[in-house]
mmCIF file of C-alpha atoms and ligand atoms in Angstrom:
data_model
loop_
_atom_site.group_PDB
_atom_site.id
_atom_site.type_symbol
_atom_site.label_atom_id
_atom_site.label_comp_id
_atom_site.label_asym_id
_atom_site.label_seq_id
_atom_site.Cartn_x
_atom_site.Cartn_y
_atom_site.Cartn_z
ATOM 1 C CA UNK A 1 111.825 65.036 89.760
ATOM 2 C CA UNK A 2 110.168 62.507 87.489
ATOM 3 C CA UNK A 3 111.406 62.546 83.887
ATOM 4 C CA UNK A 4 108.942 61.191 81.339
ATOM 5 C CA UNK A 5 108.646 61.071 77.573
ATOM 6 C CA UNK A 6 106.995 64.490 77.740
ATOM 7 C CA UNK A 7 109.744 66.264 79.672
ATOM 8 C CA UNK A 8 111.080 69.249 77.729
ATOM 9 C CA UNK A 9 114.830 69.734 77.480
ATOM 10 C CA UNK A 10 116.665 73.038 77.855
ATOM 11 C CA UNK A 11 120.352 73.693 78.413
ATOM 12 C CA UNK A 12 123.432 75.828 78.110
ATOM 13 C CA UNK A 13 126.348 75.555 75.698
ATOM 14 C CA UNK A 14 129.790 76.847 76.609
ATOM 15 C CA UNK A 15 133.439 75.935 76.961
ATOM 16 C CA UNK A 16 134.100 75.709 79.792
ATOM 17 C CA UNK A 17 130.596 75.291 81.189
ATOM 18 C CA UNK A 18 131.345 73.557 84.501
ATOM 19 C CA UNK A 19 131.172 76.737 86.556
ATOM 20 C CA UNK A 20 127.938 78.033 85.039
ATOM 21 C CA UNK A 21 125.252 78.948 87.560
ATOM 22 C CA UNK A 22 122.481 78.785 84.975
ATOM 23 C CA UNK A 23 121.618 75.086 85.501
ATOM 24 C CA UNK A 24 120.948 75.718 89.193
ATOM 25 C CA UNK A 25 118.961 78.878 88.552
ATOM 26 C CA UNK A 26 116.838 77.584 85.646
ATOM 27 C CA UNK A 27 116.201 74.199 87.245
ATOM 28 C CA UNK A 28 114.936 75.966 90.362
ATOM 29 C CA UNK A 29 112.649 78.115 88.199
ATOM 30 C CA UNK A 30 111.139 75.120 86.362
ATOM 31 C CA UNK A 31 110.618 73.312 89.673
ATOM 32 C CA UNK A 32 109.070 76.321 91.349
ATOM 33 C CA UNK A 33 106.449 76.686 88.617
ATOM 34 C CA UNK A 34 105.939 72.914 88.267
ATOM 35 C CA UNK A 35 106.987 72.957 84.613
ATOM 36 C CA UNK A 36 107.916 69.536 83.227
ATOM 37 C CA UNK A 37 111.394 70.426 81.953
ATOM 38 C CA UNK A 38 115.085 69.826 82.611
ATOM 39 C CA UNK A 39 118.008 72.174 82.045
ATOM 40 C CA UNK A 40 121.419 70.654 81.422
ATOM 41 C CA UNK A 41 124.980 71.833 80.717
ATOM 42 C CA UNK A 42 126.494 70.970 77.345
ATOM 43 C CA UNK A 43 130.253 71.350 77.039
ATOM 44 C CA UNK A 44 130.797 72.385 73.417
ATOM 45 C CA UNK A 45 134.286 73.044 72.047
ATOM 46 C CA UNK A 46 134.572 75.933 69.574
ATOM 47 C CA UNK A 47 135.261 73.618 66.634
ATOM 48 C CA UNK A 48 132.015 71.737 67.364
ATOM 49 C CA UNK A 49 129.684 74.710 67.631
ATOM 50 C CA UNK A 50 127.974 74.250 64.284
ATOM 51 C CA UNK A 51 127.327 70.536 64.712
ATOM 52 C CA UNK A 52 126.231 71.076 68.318
ATOM 53 C CA UNK A 53 123.597 73.594 67.231
ATOM 54 C CA UNK A 54 122.394 71.203 64.509
ATOM 55 C CA UNK A 55 122.242 68.494 67.163
ATOM 56 C CA UNK A 56 120.253 70.614 69.594
ATOM 57 C CA UNK A 57 117.759 71.285 66.814
ATOM 58 C CA UNK A 58 117.581 67.623 65.780
ATOM 59 C CA UNK A 59 117.018 66.588 69.397
ATOM 60 C CA UNK A 60 114.241 69.160 69.751
ATOM 61 C CA UNK A 61 115.905 70.987 72.630
ATOM 62 C CA UNK A 62 113.399 73.782 73.287
ATOM 63 C CA UNK A 63 115.828 76.506 74.237
ATOM 64 C CA UNK A 64 119.327 77.092 75.461
ATOM 65 C CA UNK A 65 121.677 79.670 76.883
ATOM 66 C CA UNK A 66 124.960 80.476 75.230
ATOM 67 C CA UNK A 67 128.108 81.416 77.088
ATOM 68 C CA UNK A 68 131.804 81.944 76.476
ATOM 69 C CA UNK A 69 133.224 81.515 73.854
ATOM 70 C CA UNK A 70 130.169 81.059 71.609
ATOM 71 C CA UNK A 71 128.113 84.235 72.176
ATOM 72 C CA UNK A 72 129.192 85.947 68.959
ATOM 73 C CA UNK A 73 130.024 83.000 66.747
ATOM 74 C CA UNK A 74 126.623 81.371 67.241
ATOM 75 C CA UNK A 75 124.876 84.143 65.327
ATOM 76 C CA UNK A 76 125.734 82.626 61.933
ATOM 77 C CA UNK A 77 123.957 79.421 62.968
ATOM 78 C CA UNK A 78 120.640 81.082 63.867
ATOM 79 C CA UNK A 79 117.558 81.904 61.777
ATOM 80 C CA UNK A 80 116.428 85.126 63.489
ATOM 81 C CA UNK A 81 117.869 87.696 65.892
ATOM 82 C CA UNK A 82 116.183 90.057 68.338
ATOM 83 C CA UNK A 83 116.958 93.761 67.961
ATOM 84 C CA UNK A 84 119.150 93.719 71.081
ATOM 85 C CA UNK A 85 121.152 90.723 69.915
ATOM 86 C CA UNK A 86 121.659 92.383 66.548
ATOM 87 C CA UNK A 87 122.970 95.626 68.028
ATOM 88 C CA UNK A 88 125.049 93.995 70.756
ATOM 89 C CA UNK A 89 126.374 91.402 68.320
ATOM 90 C CA UNK A 90 126.099 88.656 70.912
ATOM 91 C CA UNK A 91 123.480 86.073 71.855
ATOM 92 C CA UNK A 92 123.038 84.518 75.292
ATOM 93 C CA UNK A 93 119.609 82.930 74.797
ATOM 94 C CA UNK A 94 118.167 80.867 71.954
ATOM 95 C CA UNK A 95 114.575 79.735 71.484
ATOM 96 C CA UNK A 96 113.777 76.786 69.234
ATOM 97 C CA UNK A 97 110.394 77.010 67.528
ATOM 98 C CA UNK A 98 109.809 74.035 65.258
ATOM 99 C CA UNK A 99 113.420 73.942 64.194
ATOM 100 C CA UNK A 100 113.746 77.686 63.676
ATOM 101 C CA UNK A 101 116.198 79.287 66.094
ATOM 102 C CA UNK A 102 115.886 82.850 67.342
ATOM 103 C CA UNK A 103 118.760 84.480 69.220
ATOM 104 C CA UNK A 104 118.239 86.988 72.028
ATOM 105 C CA UNK A 105 120.482 88.953 74.332
ATOM 106 C CA UNK A 106 118.887 89.205 77.780
ATOM 107 C CA UNK A 107 121.822 90.964 79.475
ATOM 108 C CA UNK A 108 120.551 94.416 78.502
ATOM 109 C CA UNK A 109 117.038 93.928 79.876
ATOM 110 C CA UNK A 110 118.488 92.003 82.839
ATOM 111 C CA UNK A 111 120.683 94.944 83.756
ATOM 112 C CA UNK A 112 117.819 97.449 83.624
ATOM 113 C CA UNK A 113 115.522 95.218 85.682
ATOM 114 C CA UNK A 114 118.246 94.879 88.318
ATOM 115 C CA UNK A 115 118.323 98.667 88.646
ATOM 116 C CA UNK A 116 114.545 99.029 88.663
ATOM 117 C CA UNK A 117 114.087 96.499 91.449
ATOM 118 C CA UNK A 118 116.399 98.698 93.514
ATOM 119 C CA UNK A 119 114.263 101.722 92.703
ATOM 120 C CA UNK A 120 116.784 103.232 90.282
ATOM 121 C CA UNK A 121 115.364 104.925 87.178
ATOM 122 C CA UNK A 122 118.097 106.075 84.790
ATOM 123 C CA UNK A 123 115.976 108.216 82.496
ATOM 124 C CA UNK A 124 117.618 111.635 82.108
ATOM 125 C CA UNK A 125 120.575 110.575 84.274
ATOM 126 C CA UNK A 126 124.291 111.266 83.704
ATOM 127 C CA UNK A 127 126.201 107.996 83.439
ATOM 128 C CA UNK A 128 129.877 107.159 83.829
ATOM 129 C CA UNK A 129 130.612 103.662 82.549
ATOM 130 C CA UNK A 130 133.951 101.872 82.870
ATOM 131 C CA UNK A 131 134.768 99.290 80.217
ATOM 132 C CA UNK A 132 134.198 98.746 76.514
ATOM 133 C CA UNK A 133 134.041 94.959 76.202
ATOM 134 C CA UNK A 134 131.152 92.598 75.615
ATOM 135 C CA UNK A 135 129.400 93.396 78.881
ATOM 136 C CA UNK A 136 129.753 97.137 78.252
ATOM 137 C CA UNK A 137 127.935 96.783 74.938
ATOM 138 C CA UNK A 138 124.863 95.299 76.607
ATOM 139 C CA UNK A 139 124.923 97.657 79.598
ATOM 140 C CA UNK A 140 125.600 100.754 77.494
ATOM 141 C CA UNK A 141 122.898 99.899 74.992
ATOM 142 C CA UNK A 142 120.353 99.259 77.742
ATOM 143 C CA UNK A 143 121.102 102.603 79.402
ATOM 144 C CA UNK A 144 120.749 104.548 76.148
ATOM 145 C CA UNK A 145 117.491 102.768 75.361
ATOM 146 C CA UNK A 146 116.170 103.916 78.737
ATOM 147 C CA UNK A 147 116.887 107.516 77.751
ATOM 148 C CA UNK A 148 119.883 108.545 79.843
ATOM 149 C CA UNK A 149 121.078 112.140 79.441
ATOM 150 C CA UNK A 150 124.545 111.015 78.395
ATOM 151 C CA UNK A 151 126.835 108.011 78.601
ATOM 152 C CA UNK A 152 130.468 108.765 79.344
ATOM 153 C CA UNK A 153 132.570 105.702 78.520
ATOM 154 C CA UNK A 154 136.032 105.279 80.016
ATOM 155 C CA UNK A 155 138.285 102.454 78.879
ATOM 156 C CA UNK A 156 141.961 101.571 79.255
ATOM 157 C CA UNK A 157 142.229 100.629 75.575
ATOM 158 C CA UNK A 158 141.001 103.782 73.885
ATOM 159 C CA UNK A 159 140.547 102.281 70.424
ATOM 160 C CA UNK A 160 138.112 99.807 71.952
ATOM 161 C CA UNK A 161 136.232 102.720 73.535
ATOM 162 C CA UNK A 162 136.067 104.294 70.066
ATOM 163 C CA UNK A 163 134.549 101.153 68.604
ATOM 164 C CA UNK A 164 131.925 101.117 71.339
ATOM 165 C CA UNK A 165 131.206 104.804 70.778
ATOM 166 C CA UNK A 166 130.688 104.159 67.063
ATOM 167 C CA UNK A 167 128.340 101.280 67.802
ATOM 168 C CA UNK A 168 126.234 102.976 70.481
ATOM 169 C CA UNK A 169 126.357 106.565 69.226
ATOM 170 C CA UNK A 170 123.215 106.116 67.141
ATOM 171 C CA UNK A 171 121.160 105.367 70.261
ATOM 172 C CA UNK A 172 122.070 108.463 72.234
ATOM 173 C CA UNK A 173 124.708 110.795 73.534
ATOM 174 C CA UNK A 174 127.913 108.758 73.964
ATOM 175 C CA UNK A 175 131.283 110.306 74.839
ATOM 176 C CA UNK A 176 134.494 108.319 75.129
ATOM 177 C CA UNK A 177 137.608 108.860 77.241
ATOM 178 C CA UNK A 178 140.842 107.037 78.039
ATOM 179 C CA UNK A 179 141.340 105.696 81.563
ATOM 180 C CA UNK A 180 143.423 108.465 83.128
ATOM 181 C CA UNK A 181 143.244 109.674 86.717
ATOM 182 C CA UNK A 182 142.819 113.354 85.812
ATOM 183 C CA UNK A 183 140.163 112.613 83.197
ATOM 184 C CA UNK A 184 138.123 110.438 85.548
ATOM 185 C CA UNK A 185 138.382 113.064 88.286
ATOM 186 C CA UNK A 186 136.764 115.642 85.993
ATOM 187 C CA UNK A 187 134.033 113.233 84.855
ATOM 188 C CA UNK A 188 133.198 112.435 88.489
ATOM 189 C CA UNK A 189 132.055 116.012 88.983
ATOM 190 C CA UNK A 190 129.174 115.534 86.560
ATOM 191 C CA UNK A 191 127.592 112.161 87.278
ATOM 192 C CA UNK A 192 124.496 110.489 88.752
ATOM 193 C CA UNK A 193 125.386 106.832 88.234
ATOM 194 C CA UNK A 194 128.736 105.043 87.938
ATOM 195 C CA UNK A 195 128.838 101.531 86.487
ATOM 196 C CA UNK A 196 131.776 99.150 86.269
ATOM 197 C CA UNK A 197 131.559 96.613 83.435
ATOM 198 C CA UNK A 198 135.261 95.698 83.514
ATOM 199 C CA UNK A 199 136.680 92.639 85.227
ATOM 200 C CA UNK A 200 138.557 94.883 87.677
ATOM 201 C CA UNK A 201 137.557 93.869 91.200
ATOM 202 C CA UNK A 202 137.134 90.158 90.510
ATOM 203 C CA UNK A 203 140.476 89.395 92.148
ATOM 204 C CA UNK A 204 141.720 91.077 95.326
ATOM 205 C CA UNK A 205 145.067 91.690 93.627
ATOM 206 C CA UNK A 206 143.368 93.868 90.964
ATOM 207 C CA UNK A 207 144.343 97.542 90.750
ATOM 208 C CA UNK A 208 141.715 100.194 91.456
ATOM 209 C CA UNK A 209 140.171 101.757 88.333
ATOM 210 C CA UNK A 210 140.626 105.237 89.794
ATOM 211 C CA UNK A 211 140.952 106.904 93.181
ATOM 212 C CA UNK A 212 137.757 105.684 94.862
ATOM 213 C CA UNK A 213 137.960 108.396 97.518
ATOM 214 C CA UNK A 214 136.868 110.765 94.730
ATOM 215 C CA UNK A 215 133.447 109.110 94.304
ATOM 216 C CA UNK A 216 130.901 111.881 94.912
ATOM 217 C CA UNK A 217 128.630 111.358 97.915
ATOM 218 C CA UNK A 218 125.144 110.121 97.121
ATOM 219 C CA UNK A 219 125.568 108.907 93.548
ATOM 220 C CA UNK A 220 124.476 105.384 92.572
ATOM 221 C CA UNK A 221 127.364 102.948 92.031
ATOM 222 C CA UNK A 222 126.813 99.681 90.183
ATOM 223 C CA UNK A 223 129.308 96.869 89.682
ATOM 224 C CA UNK A 224 128.224 94.010 87.431
ATOM 225 C CA UNK A 225 130.591 91.695 89.326
ATOM 226 C CA UNK A 226 128.612 89.432 91.709
ATOM 227 C CA UNK A 227 131.492 87.438 93.181
ATOM 228 C CA UNK A 228 132.871 88.880 95.418
ATOM 229 C CA UNK A 229 129.517 90.432 96.408
ATOM 230 C CA UNK A 230 131.280 93.630 97.416
ATOM 231 C CA UNK A 231 134.160 94.779 95.217
ATOM 232 C CA UNK A 232 136.573 97.475 96.473
ATOM 233 C CA UNK A 233 134.639 99.945 94.269
ATOM 234 C CA UNK A 234 131.336 99.147 96.010
ATOM 235 C CA UNK A 235 132.934 99.120 99.457
ATOM 236 C CA UNK A 236 134.377 102.593 98.899
ATOM 237 C CA UNK A 237 131.078 103.839 97.465
ATOM 238 C CA UNK A 238 129.148 102.564 100.476
ATOM 239 C CA UNK A 239 131.526 104.411 102.792
ATOM 240 C CA UNK A 240 130.676 107.549 100.846
ATOM 241 C CA UNK A 241 126.919 107.134 101.399
ATOM 242 C CA UNK A 242 126.242 105.946 97.871
ATOM 243 C CA UNK A 243 123.542 103.503 96.920
ATOM 244 C CA UNK A 244 125.394 100.403 95.702
ATOM 245 C CA UNK A 245 124.200 97.548 93.489
ATOM 246 C CA UNK A 246 126.248 94.465 92.645
ATOM 247 C CA UNK A 247 125.889 92.107 89.672
ATOM 248 C CA UNK A 248 123.733 89.452 91.300
ATOM 249 C CA UNK A 249 120.530 91.178 90.214
ATOM 250 C CA UNK A 250 121.738 91.328 86.615
ATOM 251 C CA UNK A 251 122.642 87.622 86.728
ATOM 252 C CA UNK A 252 119.213 86.738 88.114
ATOM 253 C CA UNK A 253 117.277 88.938 85.716
ATOM 254 C CA UNK A 254 119.117 87.932 82.546
ATOM 255 C CA UNK A 255 118.089 84.400 83.489
ATOM 256 C CA UNK A 256 114.558 85.494 84.337
ATOM 257 C CA UNK A 257 114.141 87.143 80.930
ATOM 258 C CA UNK A 258 115.453 83.988 79.206
ATOM 259 C CA UNK A 259 112.986 81.863 81.181
ATOM 260 C CA UNK A 260 110.139 84.131 80.109
ATOM 261 C CA UNK A 261 111.193 83.942 76.454
ATOM 262 C CA UNK A 262 111.134 80.144 76.607
ATOM 263 C CA UNK A 263 108.043 79.542 78.733
ATOM 264 C CA UNK A 264 105.898 82.652 78.413
ATOM 265 C CA UNK A 265 105.541 82.502 82.218
ATOM 266 C CA UNK A 266 106.538 85.134 84.755
ATOM 267 C CA UNK A 267 109.835 84.036 86.297
ATOM 268 C CA UNK A 268 110.061 83.120 89.999
ATOM 269 C CA UNK A 269 112.742 85.767 90.483
ATOM 270 C CA UNK A 270 113.064 85.457 94.262
ATOM 271 C CA UNK A 271 113.509 81.701 94.082
ATOM 272 C CA UNK A 272 116.149 82.120 91.379
ATOM 273 C CA UNK A 273 118.016 84.686 93.472
ATOM 274 C CA UNK A 274 117.832 82.498 96.575
ATOM 275 C CA UNK A 275 119.426 79.453 94.943
ATOM 276 C CA UNK A 276 122.197 81.613 93.512
ATOM 277 C CA UNK A 277 122.888 83.234 96.876
ATOM 278 C CA UNK A 278 123.059 79.804 98.509
ATOM 279 C CA UNK A 279 125.462 78.610 95.854
ATOM 280 C CA UNK A 280 127.663 81.691 95.826
ATOM 281 C CA UNK A 281 127.885 83.198 99.273
HETATM 282 P P1 ATR B 301 133.394 91.142 79.009
HETATM 283 O O1 ATR B 301 132.778 90.331 77.932
HETATM 284 O O2 ATR B 301 133.194 90.604 80.393
HETATM 285 O O3 ATR B 301 133.056 92.583 78.913
HETATM 286 P P2 ATR B 301 135.923 91.718 77.777
HETATM 287 O O4 ATR B 301 135.206 91.928 76.484
HETATM 288 O O5 ATR B 301 137.194 90.934 77.785
HETATM 289 O O6 ATR B 301 134.987 90.984 78.809
HETATM 290 O O7 ATR B 301 136.173 93.154 78.424
HETATM 291 C C1 ATR B 301 136.933 93.332 79.591
HETATM 292 C C2 ATR B 301 136.901 94.796 79.999
HETATM 293 O O8 ATR B 301 137.625 94.927 81.223
HETATM 294 C C3 ATR B 301 137.569 95.716 79.002
HETATM 295 O O9 ATR B 301 136.940 96.973 79.031
HETATM 296 C C4 ATR B 301 138.989 95.807 79.569
HETATM 297 O O10 ATR B 301 139.685 96.956 79.194
HETATM 298 P P3 ATR B 301 140.595 96.960 77.856
HETATM 299 O O11 ATR B 301 139.634 97.069 76.706
HETATM 300 O O12 ATR B 301 141.443 98.160 78.011
HETATM 301 O O13 ATR B 301 141.371 95.663 77.865
HETATM 302 C C5 ATR B 301 138.688 95.874 81.039
HETATM 303 N N1 ATR B 301 139.815 95.534 81.888
HETATM 304 C C6 ATR B 301 140.285 94.310 82.200
HETATM 305 N N2 ATR B 301 141.343 94.395 83.021
HETATM 306 C C7 ATR B 301 141.561 95.722 83.244
HETATM 307 C C8 ATR B 301 142.496 96.485 84.024
HETATM 308 N N3 ATR B 301 143.441 95.892 84.761
HETATM 309 N N4 ATR B 301 142.394 97.830 84.039
HETATM 310 C C9 ATR B 301 141.440 98.452 83.304
HETATM 311 N N5 ATR B 301 140.521 97.789 82.555
HETATM 312 C C10 ATR B 301 140.582 96.457 82.522
#
């Protein structure tokens, strides 16, 4: 591409940031729509977060993504927050408008769009969610906002599940449980959609969350992990005639929502997915 004095600058801050897929995905999106912009990685150590954000503002960087470990800490450096970011307590996208920074969290909307593109509507549905970490906050909030019947949350660390229940309880019917085989077995009898937000399944040495042979036939099973593309949970679900969805769609759509916030243009979702698939698989 040709960089001129008019080229807009976007980026991502994180530490580490080397493995981020966002530069590939957002660069492809700008190219596809012929937008005169670049998107670059910025490695920012935790102790430099404040000065980095000041610098991004001073340099008139138009927008940036935020990744580990800055998603929560950045909030104190921003001027405004979207409702989602406020509830979730984490920001993954920032827009710079004349030096005023607004923080957004696009994971929630990204997750819902990834279900909708697969024809899954969660309104009125019974949900079993594993995990109570950062990802669970965004996924749980998005499901409640869509009007699920109830959200059963199972987590290994029960006090963390409690915290999540307290946070999300005002948006709908949230019930929390410890991760125990017998408990999960009972919950599996009353479910339409199972979602894994934990990191279990990332490594092939990981334990199983529960006995996957107990997954009811025909329910929808979602894993927000995208690499590997098929976790043991999804493999078992597929064998039981379940519709399965991995995390690639969520990755694509959280980026697509960010792109729309920055540019006001409809994101080239298929192009973004294609470059990620080429990079990952
Ligand atoms: P993220 O931001 O990706 O959600 P996180 O906040 O560290 O990351 O959350 C990780 C989630 O994976 C938690 O729900 C964690 O359970 P605990 O709260 O009990 O730690 C879950 N998790 C990680 N390894 C796990 C394992 N071996 N078995 C069960 N849950 C696990």
